[in-house]
Tab-separated table of C-alpha atoms and ligand atoms in Angstrom:
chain	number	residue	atom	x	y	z
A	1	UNK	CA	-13.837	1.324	-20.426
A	2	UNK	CA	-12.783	3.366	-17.395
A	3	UNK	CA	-15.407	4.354	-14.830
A	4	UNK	CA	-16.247	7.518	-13.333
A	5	UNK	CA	-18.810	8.411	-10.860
A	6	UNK	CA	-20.184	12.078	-10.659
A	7	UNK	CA	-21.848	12.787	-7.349
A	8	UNK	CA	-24.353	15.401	-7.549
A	9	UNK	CA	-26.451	15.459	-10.679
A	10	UNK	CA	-27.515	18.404	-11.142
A	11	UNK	CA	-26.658	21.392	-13.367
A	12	UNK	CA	-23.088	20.964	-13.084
A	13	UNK	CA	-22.605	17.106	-12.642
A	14	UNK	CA	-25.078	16.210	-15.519
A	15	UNK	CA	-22.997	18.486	-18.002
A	16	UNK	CA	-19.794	16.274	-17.022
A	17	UNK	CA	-21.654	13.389	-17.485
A	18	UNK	CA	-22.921	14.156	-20.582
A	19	UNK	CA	-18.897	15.494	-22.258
A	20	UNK	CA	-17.612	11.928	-21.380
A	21	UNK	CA	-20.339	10.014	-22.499
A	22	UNK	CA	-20.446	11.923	-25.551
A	23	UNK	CA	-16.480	11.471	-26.118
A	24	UNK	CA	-16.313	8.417	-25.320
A	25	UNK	CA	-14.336	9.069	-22.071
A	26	UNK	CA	-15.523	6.664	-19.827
A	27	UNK	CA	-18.653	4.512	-18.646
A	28	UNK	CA	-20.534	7.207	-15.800
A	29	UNK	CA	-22.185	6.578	-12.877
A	30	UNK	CA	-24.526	9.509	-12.230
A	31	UNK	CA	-25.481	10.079	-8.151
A	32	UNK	CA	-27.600	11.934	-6.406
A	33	UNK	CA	-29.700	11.743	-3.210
A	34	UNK	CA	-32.882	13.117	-5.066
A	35	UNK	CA	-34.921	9.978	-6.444
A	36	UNK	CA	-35.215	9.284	-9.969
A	37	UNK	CA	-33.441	12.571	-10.992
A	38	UNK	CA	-30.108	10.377	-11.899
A	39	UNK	CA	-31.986	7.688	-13.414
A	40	UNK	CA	-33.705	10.066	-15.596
A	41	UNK	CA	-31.002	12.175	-16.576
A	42	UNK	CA	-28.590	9.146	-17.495
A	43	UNK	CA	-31.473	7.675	-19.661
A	44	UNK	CA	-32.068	10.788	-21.762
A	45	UNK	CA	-28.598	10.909	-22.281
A	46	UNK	CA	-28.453	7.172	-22.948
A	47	UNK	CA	-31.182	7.904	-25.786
A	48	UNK	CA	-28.720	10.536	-26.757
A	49	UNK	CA	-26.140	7.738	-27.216
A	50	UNK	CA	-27.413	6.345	-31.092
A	51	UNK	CA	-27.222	9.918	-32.518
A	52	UNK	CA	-23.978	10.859	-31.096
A	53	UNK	CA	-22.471	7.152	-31.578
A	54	UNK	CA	-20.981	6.772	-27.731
A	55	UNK	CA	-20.841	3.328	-26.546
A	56	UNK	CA	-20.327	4.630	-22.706
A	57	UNK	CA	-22.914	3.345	-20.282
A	58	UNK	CA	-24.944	5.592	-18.229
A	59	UNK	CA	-26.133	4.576	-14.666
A	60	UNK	CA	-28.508	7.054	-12.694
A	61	UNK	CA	-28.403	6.440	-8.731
A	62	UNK	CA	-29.521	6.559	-5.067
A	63	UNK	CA	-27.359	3.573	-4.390
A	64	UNK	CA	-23.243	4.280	-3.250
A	65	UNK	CA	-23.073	0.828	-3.983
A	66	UNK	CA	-23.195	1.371	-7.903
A	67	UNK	CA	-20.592	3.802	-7.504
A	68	UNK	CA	-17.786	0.725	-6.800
A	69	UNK	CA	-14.708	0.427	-8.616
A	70	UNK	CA	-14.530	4.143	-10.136
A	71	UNK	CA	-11.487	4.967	-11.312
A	72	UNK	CA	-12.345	9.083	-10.845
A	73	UNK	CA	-14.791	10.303	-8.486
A	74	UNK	CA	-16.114	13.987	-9.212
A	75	UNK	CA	-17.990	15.354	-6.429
A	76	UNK	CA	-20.402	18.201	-7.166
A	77	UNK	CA	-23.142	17.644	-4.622
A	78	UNK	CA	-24.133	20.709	-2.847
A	79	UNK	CA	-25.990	23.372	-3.069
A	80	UNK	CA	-25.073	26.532	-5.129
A	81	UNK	CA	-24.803	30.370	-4.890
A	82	UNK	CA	-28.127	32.255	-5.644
A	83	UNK	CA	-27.655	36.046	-6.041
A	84	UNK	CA	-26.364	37.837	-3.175
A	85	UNK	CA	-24.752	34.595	-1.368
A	86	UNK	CA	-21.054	34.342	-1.459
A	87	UNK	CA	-19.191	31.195	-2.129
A	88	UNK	CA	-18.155	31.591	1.962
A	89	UNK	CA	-21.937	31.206	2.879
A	90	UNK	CA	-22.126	27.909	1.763
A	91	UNK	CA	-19.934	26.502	3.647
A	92	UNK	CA	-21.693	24.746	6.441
A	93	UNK	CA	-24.204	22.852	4.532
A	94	UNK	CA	-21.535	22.291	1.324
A	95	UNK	CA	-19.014	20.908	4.313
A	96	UNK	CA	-21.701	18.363	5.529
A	97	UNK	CA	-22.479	16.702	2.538
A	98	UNK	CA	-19.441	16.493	0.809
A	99	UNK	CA	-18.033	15.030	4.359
A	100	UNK	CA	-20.784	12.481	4.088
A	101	UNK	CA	-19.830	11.970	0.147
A	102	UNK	CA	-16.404	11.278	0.578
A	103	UNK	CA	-16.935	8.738	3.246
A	104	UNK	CA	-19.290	6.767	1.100
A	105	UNK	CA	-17.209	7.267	-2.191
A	106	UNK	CA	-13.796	6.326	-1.019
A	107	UNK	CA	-15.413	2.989	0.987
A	108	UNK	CA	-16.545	2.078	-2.984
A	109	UNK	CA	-13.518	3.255	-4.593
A	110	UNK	CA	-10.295	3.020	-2.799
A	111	UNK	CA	-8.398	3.422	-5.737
A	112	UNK	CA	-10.002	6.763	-7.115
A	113	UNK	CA	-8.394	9.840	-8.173
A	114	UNK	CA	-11.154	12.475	-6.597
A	115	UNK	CA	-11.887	15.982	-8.753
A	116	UNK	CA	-13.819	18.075	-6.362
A	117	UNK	CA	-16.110	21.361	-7.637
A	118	UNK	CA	-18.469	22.230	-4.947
A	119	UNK	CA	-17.802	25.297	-3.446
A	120	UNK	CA	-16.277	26.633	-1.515
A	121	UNK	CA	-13.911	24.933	-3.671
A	122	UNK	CA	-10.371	24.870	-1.989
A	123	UNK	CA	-11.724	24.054	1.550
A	124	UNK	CA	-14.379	21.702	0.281
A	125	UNK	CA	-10.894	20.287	-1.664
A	126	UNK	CA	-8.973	19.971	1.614
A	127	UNK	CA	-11.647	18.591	3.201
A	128	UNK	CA	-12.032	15.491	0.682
A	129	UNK	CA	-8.697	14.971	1.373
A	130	UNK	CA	-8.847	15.040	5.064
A	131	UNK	CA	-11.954	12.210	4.884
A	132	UNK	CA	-10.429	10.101	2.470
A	133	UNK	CA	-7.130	9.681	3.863
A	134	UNK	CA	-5.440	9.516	0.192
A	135	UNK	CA	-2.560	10.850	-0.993
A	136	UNK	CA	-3.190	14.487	-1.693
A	137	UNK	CA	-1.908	13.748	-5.442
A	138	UNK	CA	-4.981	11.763	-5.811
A	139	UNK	CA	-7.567	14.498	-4.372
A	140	UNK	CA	-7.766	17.257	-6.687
A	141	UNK	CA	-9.862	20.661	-7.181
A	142	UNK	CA	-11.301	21.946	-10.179
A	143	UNK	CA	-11.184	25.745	-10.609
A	144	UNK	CA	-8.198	27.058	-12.215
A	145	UNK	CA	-9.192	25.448	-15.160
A	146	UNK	CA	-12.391	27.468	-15.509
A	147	UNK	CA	-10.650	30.515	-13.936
A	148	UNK	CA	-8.122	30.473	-16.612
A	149	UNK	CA	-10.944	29.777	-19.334
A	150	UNK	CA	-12.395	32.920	-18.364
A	151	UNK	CA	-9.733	34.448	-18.745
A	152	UNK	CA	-9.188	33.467	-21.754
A	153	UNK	CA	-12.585	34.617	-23.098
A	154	UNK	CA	-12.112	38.155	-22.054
A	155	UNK	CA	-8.708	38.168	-23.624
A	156	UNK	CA	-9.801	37.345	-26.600
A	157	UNK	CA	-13.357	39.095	-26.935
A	158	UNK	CA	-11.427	42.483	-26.185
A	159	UNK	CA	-8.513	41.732	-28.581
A	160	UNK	CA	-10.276	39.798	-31.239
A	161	UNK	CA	-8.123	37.486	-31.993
A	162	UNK	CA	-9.198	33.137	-31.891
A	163	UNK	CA	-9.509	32.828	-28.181
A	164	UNK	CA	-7.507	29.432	-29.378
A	165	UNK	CA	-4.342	31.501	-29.707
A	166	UNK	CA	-4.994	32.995	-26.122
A	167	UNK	CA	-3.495	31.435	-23.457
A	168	UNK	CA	-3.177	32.433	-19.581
A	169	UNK	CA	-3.390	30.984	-16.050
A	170	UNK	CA	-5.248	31.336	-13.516
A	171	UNK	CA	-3.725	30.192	-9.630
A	172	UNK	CA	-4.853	30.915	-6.137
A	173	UNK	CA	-7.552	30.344	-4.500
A	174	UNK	CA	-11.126	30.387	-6.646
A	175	UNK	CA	-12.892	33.416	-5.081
A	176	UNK	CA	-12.739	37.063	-5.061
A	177	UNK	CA	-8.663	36.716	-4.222
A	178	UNK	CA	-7.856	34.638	-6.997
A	179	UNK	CA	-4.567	35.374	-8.689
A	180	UNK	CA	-4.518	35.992	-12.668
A	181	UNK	CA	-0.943	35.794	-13.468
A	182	UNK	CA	-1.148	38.807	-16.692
A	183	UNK	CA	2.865	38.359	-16.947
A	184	UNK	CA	2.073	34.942	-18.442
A	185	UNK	CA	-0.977	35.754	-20.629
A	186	UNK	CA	-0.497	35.718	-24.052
A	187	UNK	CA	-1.350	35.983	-27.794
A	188	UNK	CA	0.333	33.120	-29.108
A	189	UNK	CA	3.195	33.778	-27.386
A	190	UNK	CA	2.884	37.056	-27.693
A	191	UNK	CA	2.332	38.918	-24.303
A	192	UNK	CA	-1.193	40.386	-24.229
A	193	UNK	CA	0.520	43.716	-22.630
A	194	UNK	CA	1.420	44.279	-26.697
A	195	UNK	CA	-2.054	44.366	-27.701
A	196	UNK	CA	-3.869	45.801	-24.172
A	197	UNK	CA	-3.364	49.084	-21.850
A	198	UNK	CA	-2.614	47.948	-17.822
A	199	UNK	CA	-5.926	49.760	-17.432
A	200	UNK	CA	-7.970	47.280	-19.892
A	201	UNK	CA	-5.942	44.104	-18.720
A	202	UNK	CA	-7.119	45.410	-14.944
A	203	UNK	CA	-10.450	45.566	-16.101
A	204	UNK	CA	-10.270	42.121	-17.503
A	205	UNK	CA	-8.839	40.748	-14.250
A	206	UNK	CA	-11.728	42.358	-12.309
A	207	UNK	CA	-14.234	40.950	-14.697
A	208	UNK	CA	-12.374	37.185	-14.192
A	209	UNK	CA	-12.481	37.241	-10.168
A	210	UNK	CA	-16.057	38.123	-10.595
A	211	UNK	CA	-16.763	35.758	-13.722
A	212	UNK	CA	-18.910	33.242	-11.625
A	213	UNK	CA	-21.119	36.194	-9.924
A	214	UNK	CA	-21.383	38.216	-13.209
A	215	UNK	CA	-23.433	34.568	-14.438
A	216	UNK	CA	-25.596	33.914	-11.293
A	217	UNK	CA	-26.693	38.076	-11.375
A	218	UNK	CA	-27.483	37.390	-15.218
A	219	UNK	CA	-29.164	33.846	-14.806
A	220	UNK	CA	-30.308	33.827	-10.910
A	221	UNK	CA	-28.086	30.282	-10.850
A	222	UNK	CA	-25.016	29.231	-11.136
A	223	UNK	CA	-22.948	28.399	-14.051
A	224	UNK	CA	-22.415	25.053	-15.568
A	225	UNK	CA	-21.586	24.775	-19.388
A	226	UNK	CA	-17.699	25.840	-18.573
A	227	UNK	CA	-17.210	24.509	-15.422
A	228	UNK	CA	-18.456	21.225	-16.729
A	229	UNK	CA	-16.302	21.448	-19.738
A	230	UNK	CA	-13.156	22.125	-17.302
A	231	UNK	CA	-14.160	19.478	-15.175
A	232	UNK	CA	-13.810	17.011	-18.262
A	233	UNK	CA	-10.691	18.782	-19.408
A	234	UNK	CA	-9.573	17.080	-16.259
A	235	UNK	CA	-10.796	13.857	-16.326
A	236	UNK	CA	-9.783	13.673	-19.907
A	237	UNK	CA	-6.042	14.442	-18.854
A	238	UNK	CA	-5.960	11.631	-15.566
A	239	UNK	CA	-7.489	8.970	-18.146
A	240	UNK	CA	-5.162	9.664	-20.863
A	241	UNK	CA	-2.065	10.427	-19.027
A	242	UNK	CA	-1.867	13.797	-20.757
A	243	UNK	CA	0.972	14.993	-18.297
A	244	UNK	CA	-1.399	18.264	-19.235
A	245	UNK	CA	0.130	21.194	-17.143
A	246	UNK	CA	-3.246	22.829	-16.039
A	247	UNK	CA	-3.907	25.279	-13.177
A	248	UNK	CA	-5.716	22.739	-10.269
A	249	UNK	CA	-6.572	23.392	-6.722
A	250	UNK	CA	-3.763	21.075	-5.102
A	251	UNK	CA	-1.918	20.705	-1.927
A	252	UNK	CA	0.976	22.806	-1.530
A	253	UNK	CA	3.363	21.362	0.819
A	254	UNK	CA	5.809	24.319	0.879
A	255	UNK	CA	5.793	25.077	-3.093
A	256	UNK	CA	5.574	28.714	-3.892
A	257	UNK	CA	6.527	29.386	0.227
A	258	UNK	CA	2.907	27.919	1.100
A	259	UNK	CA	2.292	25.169	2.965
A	260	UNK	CA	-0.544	22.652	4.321
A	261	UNK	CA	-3.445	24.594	2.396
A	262	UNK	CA	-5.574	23.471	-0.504
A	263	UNK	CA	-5.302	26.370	-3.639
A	264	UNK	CA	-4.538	26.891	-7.203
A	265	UNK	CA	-0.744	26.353	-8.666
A	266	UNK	CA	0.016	24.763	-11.985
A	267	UNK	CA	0.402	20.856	-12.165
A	268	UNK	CA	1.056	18.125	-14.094
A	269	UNK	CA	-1.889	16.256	-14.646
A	270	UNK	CA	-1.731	12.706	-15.535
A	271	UNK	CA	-2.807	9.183	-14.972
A	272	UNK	CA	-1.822	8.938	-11.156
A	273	UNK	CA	-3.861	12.339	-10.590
A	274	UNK	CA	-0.939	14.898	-9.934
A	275	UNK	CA	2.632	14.330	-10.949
A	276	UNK	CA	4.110	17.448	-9.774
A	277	UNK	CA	3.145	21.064	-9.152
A	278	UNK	CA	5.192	22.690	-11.004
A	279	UNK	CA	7.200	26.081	-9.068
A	280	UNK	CA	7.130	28.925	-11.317
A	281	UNK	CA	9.345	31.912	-10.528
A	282	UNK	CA	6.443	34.694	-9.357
A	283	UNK	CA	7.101	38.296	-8.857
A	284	UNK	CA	7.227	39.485	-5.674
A	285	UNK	CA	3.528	41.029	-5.775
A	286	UNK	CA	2.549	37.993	-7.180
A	287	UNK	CA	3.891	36.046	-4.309
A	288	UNK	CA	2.018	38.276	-1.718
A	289	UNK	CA	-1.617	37.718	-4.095
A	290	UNK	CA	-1.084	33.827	-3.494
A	291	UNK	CA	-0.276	34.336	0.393
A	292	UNK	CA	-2.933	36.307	0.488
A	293	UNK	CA	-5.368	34.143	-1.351
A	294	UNK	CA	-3.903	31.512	1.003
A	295	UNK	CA	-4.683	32.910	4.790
A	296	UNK	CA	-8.083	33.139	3.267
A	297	UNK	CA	-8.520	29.578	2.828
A	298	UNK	CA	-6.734	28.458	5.529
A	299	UNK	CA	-9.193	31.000	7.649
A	300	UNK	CA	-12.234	29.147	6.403
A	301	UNK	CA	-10.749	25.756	6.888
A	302	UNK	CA	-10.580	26.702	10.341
A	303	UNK	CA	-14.534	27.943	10.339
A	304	UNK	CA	-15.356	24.516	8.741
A	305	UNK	CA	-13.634	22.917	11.292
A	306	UNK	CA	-15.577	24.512	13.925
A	307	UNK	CA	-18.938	23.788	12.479
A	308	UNK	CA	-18.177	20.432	11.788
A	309	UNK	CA	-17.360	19.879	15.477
A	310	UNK	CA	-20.170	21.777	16.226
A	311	UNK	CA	-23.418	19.699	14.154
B	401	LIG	N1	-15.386	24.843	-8.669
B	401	LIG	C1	-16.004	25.577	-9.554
B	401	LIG	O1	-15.394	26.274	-10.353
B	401	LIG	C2	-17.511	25.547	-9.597
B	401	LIG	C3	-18.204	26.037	-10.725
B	401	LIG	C4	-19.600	25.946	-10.749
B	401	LIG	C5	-20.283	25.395	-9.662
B	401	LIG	N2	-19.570	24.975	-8.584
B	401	LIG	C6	-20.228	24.376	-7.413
B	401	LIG	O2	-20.651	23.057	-7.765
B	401	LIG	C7	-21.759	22.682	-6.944
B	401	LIG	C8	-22.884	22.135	-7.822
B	401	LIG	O3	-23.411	23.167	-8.628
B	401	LIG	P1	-24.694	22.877	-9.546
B	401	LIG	O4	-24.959	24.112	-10.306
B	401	LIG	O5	-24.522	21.577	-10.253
B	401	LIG	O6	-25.809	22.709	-8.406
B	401	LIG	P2	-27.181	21.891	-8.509
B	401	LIG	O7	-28.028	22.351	-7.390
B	401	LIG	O8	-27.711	21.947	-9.894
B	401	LIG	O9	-26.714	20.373	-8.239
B	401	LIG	C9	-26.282	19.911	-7.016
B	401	LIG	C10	-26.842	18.505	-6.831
B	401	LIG	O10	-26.282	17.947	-5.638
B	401	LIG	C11	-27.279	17.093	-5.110
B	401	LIG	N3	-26.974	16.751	-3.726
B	401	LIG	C12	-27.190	17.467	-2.599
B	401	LIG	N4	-26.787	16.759	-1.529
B	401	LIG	C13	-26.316	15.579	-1.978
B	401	LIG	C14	-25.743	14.441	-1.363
B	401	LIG	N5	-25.579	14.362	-0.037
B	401	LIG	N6	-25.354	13.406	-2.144
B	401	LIG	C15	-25.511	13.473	-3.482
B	401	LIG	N7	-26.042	14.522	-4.132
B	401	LIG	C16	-26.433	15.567	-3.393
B	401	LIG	C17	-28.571	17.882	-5.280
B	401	LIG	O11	-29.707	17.039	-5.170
B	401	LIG	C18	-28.367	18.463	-6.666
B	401	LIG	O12	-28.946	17.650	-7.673
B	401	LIG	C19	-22.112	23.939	-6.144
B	401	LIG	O13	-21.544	23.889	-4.852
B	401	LIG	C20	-21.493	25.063	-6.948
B	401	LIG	O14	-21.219	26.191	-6.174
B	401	LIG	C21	-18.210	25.028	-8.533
């Protein structure tokens, strides 16, 4: 059984936890710096284990030392938007603990792939990549995914049809300047501009770039059922060798005329963590979203940079 640590387990770790125990994915080693609340959370969904019919073990701790020998490493420790806080104002404390996380993961693991969700997601990404010295195929961010889902589920709530015939991407950086590539969404194949007026599909874009603040005005938290499902989607893919071609937060090293900056292009995700990013042909306004989307990060990897130095 394959072994994969979450770090953080709160809203968003223990739903991860919880899809690959319940799949049978992997054994999970469930972290957190707040006593007991891993311990309890992996034994309730140990109890779970005889109704579902998993066989994956669940460990709950305080201890980095039970996190040895993971094969994936998901880091969601942090803390998370409340109303009126952008993804931007967590970056100081975010940058200090996942810092501290990766350190203490990758001394445990040395040959983990690492999926990283806590936000701000692309510089938190590029920052886990930075500490842990690996390869940047093996340091990953999860937010396309989700992005995309979203998508997805506004696509097919306004056209009716399965949202399992709807299929679109999702690719720059996951805040307000991500970049929903339209030209590519379809029905099946069938290009949602068919079924949807340019006004409508803007409206749906909108409604994606602001899917994660649309939940925490609703719910006063942030979400957790769908990024936790995309999370797995992920970890499902690198333990399978899926060669999945997913949207991930990866490092683009002159792909799509961006380089040295953590942010959302399709990939090939498989059992050594990312096997290529694939280079789509973008339009020329779609090329200026993801440069866009790109100073952006690169801007507040440069602010993290300076508070680091500075605590
Ligand atoms: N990338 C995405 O698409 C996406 C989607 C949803 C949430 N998020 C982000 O994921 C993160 C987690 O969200 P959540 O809703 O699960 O939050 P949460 O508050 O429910 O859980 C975070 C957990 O991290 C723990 N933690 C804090 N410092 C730690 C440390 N040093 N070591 C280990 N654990 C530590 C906390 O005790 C807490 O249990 C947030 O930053 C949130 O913004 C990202």
């Amino acid at each position: 059984m394959s072994k994969v640590t979450v770090v953080g387990a709160g809203f968003v770790g223990a739903t991860v936890a919880q899809y690959l125990a319940d799949n049978n994915l992997s054994d999970v080693c469930l972290f957190d710096v707040v006593e007991g609340l891993p311990q309890g959370k992996a034994l309730d969904m140990m109890q779970a284990a005889p109704i579902t019919g998993h066989d994956c073990k669940i460990v709950g701790s305080n201890d980095f030392g039970d996190t040895k020998g993971s094969d994936i490493v998901v880091i969601t420790a942090g803390i998370a938007r409340k109303p009126g806080m952008s993804r931007d104002d967590l970056l100081k404390t975010n940058a200090n603990i996942v810092q501290s996380v990766a350190k203490e993961t990758i001394k445990n693991s040395p040959d983990a792939i690492f999926i990283v969700v806590t936000n701000p997601l692309d510089v938190m990404t590029y920052l886990t990549w930075k500490t842990t010295k690996l390869p940047s195929s093996r340091v990953i961010g999860m937010a396309g995914v989700l992005d995309s889902a979203r998508f997805q589920t506004f696509i097919a709530m306004e056209t009716g049809y399965s949202v399992q015939d709807v299929r679109a991407m999702v690719l720059g950086g996951h805040g307000d300047l991500m970049v929903p590539v339209t030209r590519c969404a379809t029905v099946n194949g069938v290009p949602i501009s068919e079924f949807l007026s340019p006004e409508k599909i803007d409206e749906l874009v909108k409604r994606t770039q602001n899917g994660g603040i649309e939940i925490v005005n609703l719910m006063k938290s942030s979400a957790f059922y769908a990024p936790g499902r995309s999370v797995a989607q992920m970890v499902e893919a690198i333990l399978k060798d899926q060669n999945r071609l997913l949207p991930c937060c990866v490092y683009a090293d002159g792909e799509y005329g961006l380089k040295d900056v953590y942010i959302g292009l399709p990939c090939v995700l498989g059992k050594d963590g990312v096997k290529k990013i694939v280079d789509v042909k973008m339009t020329a306004e779609e090329t200026e979203a993801l440069k866009k989307s790109a100073s952006s990060i690169k801007e507040n990897v440069d602010l993290m940079n300076k508070l680091l130095v500075a605590v």
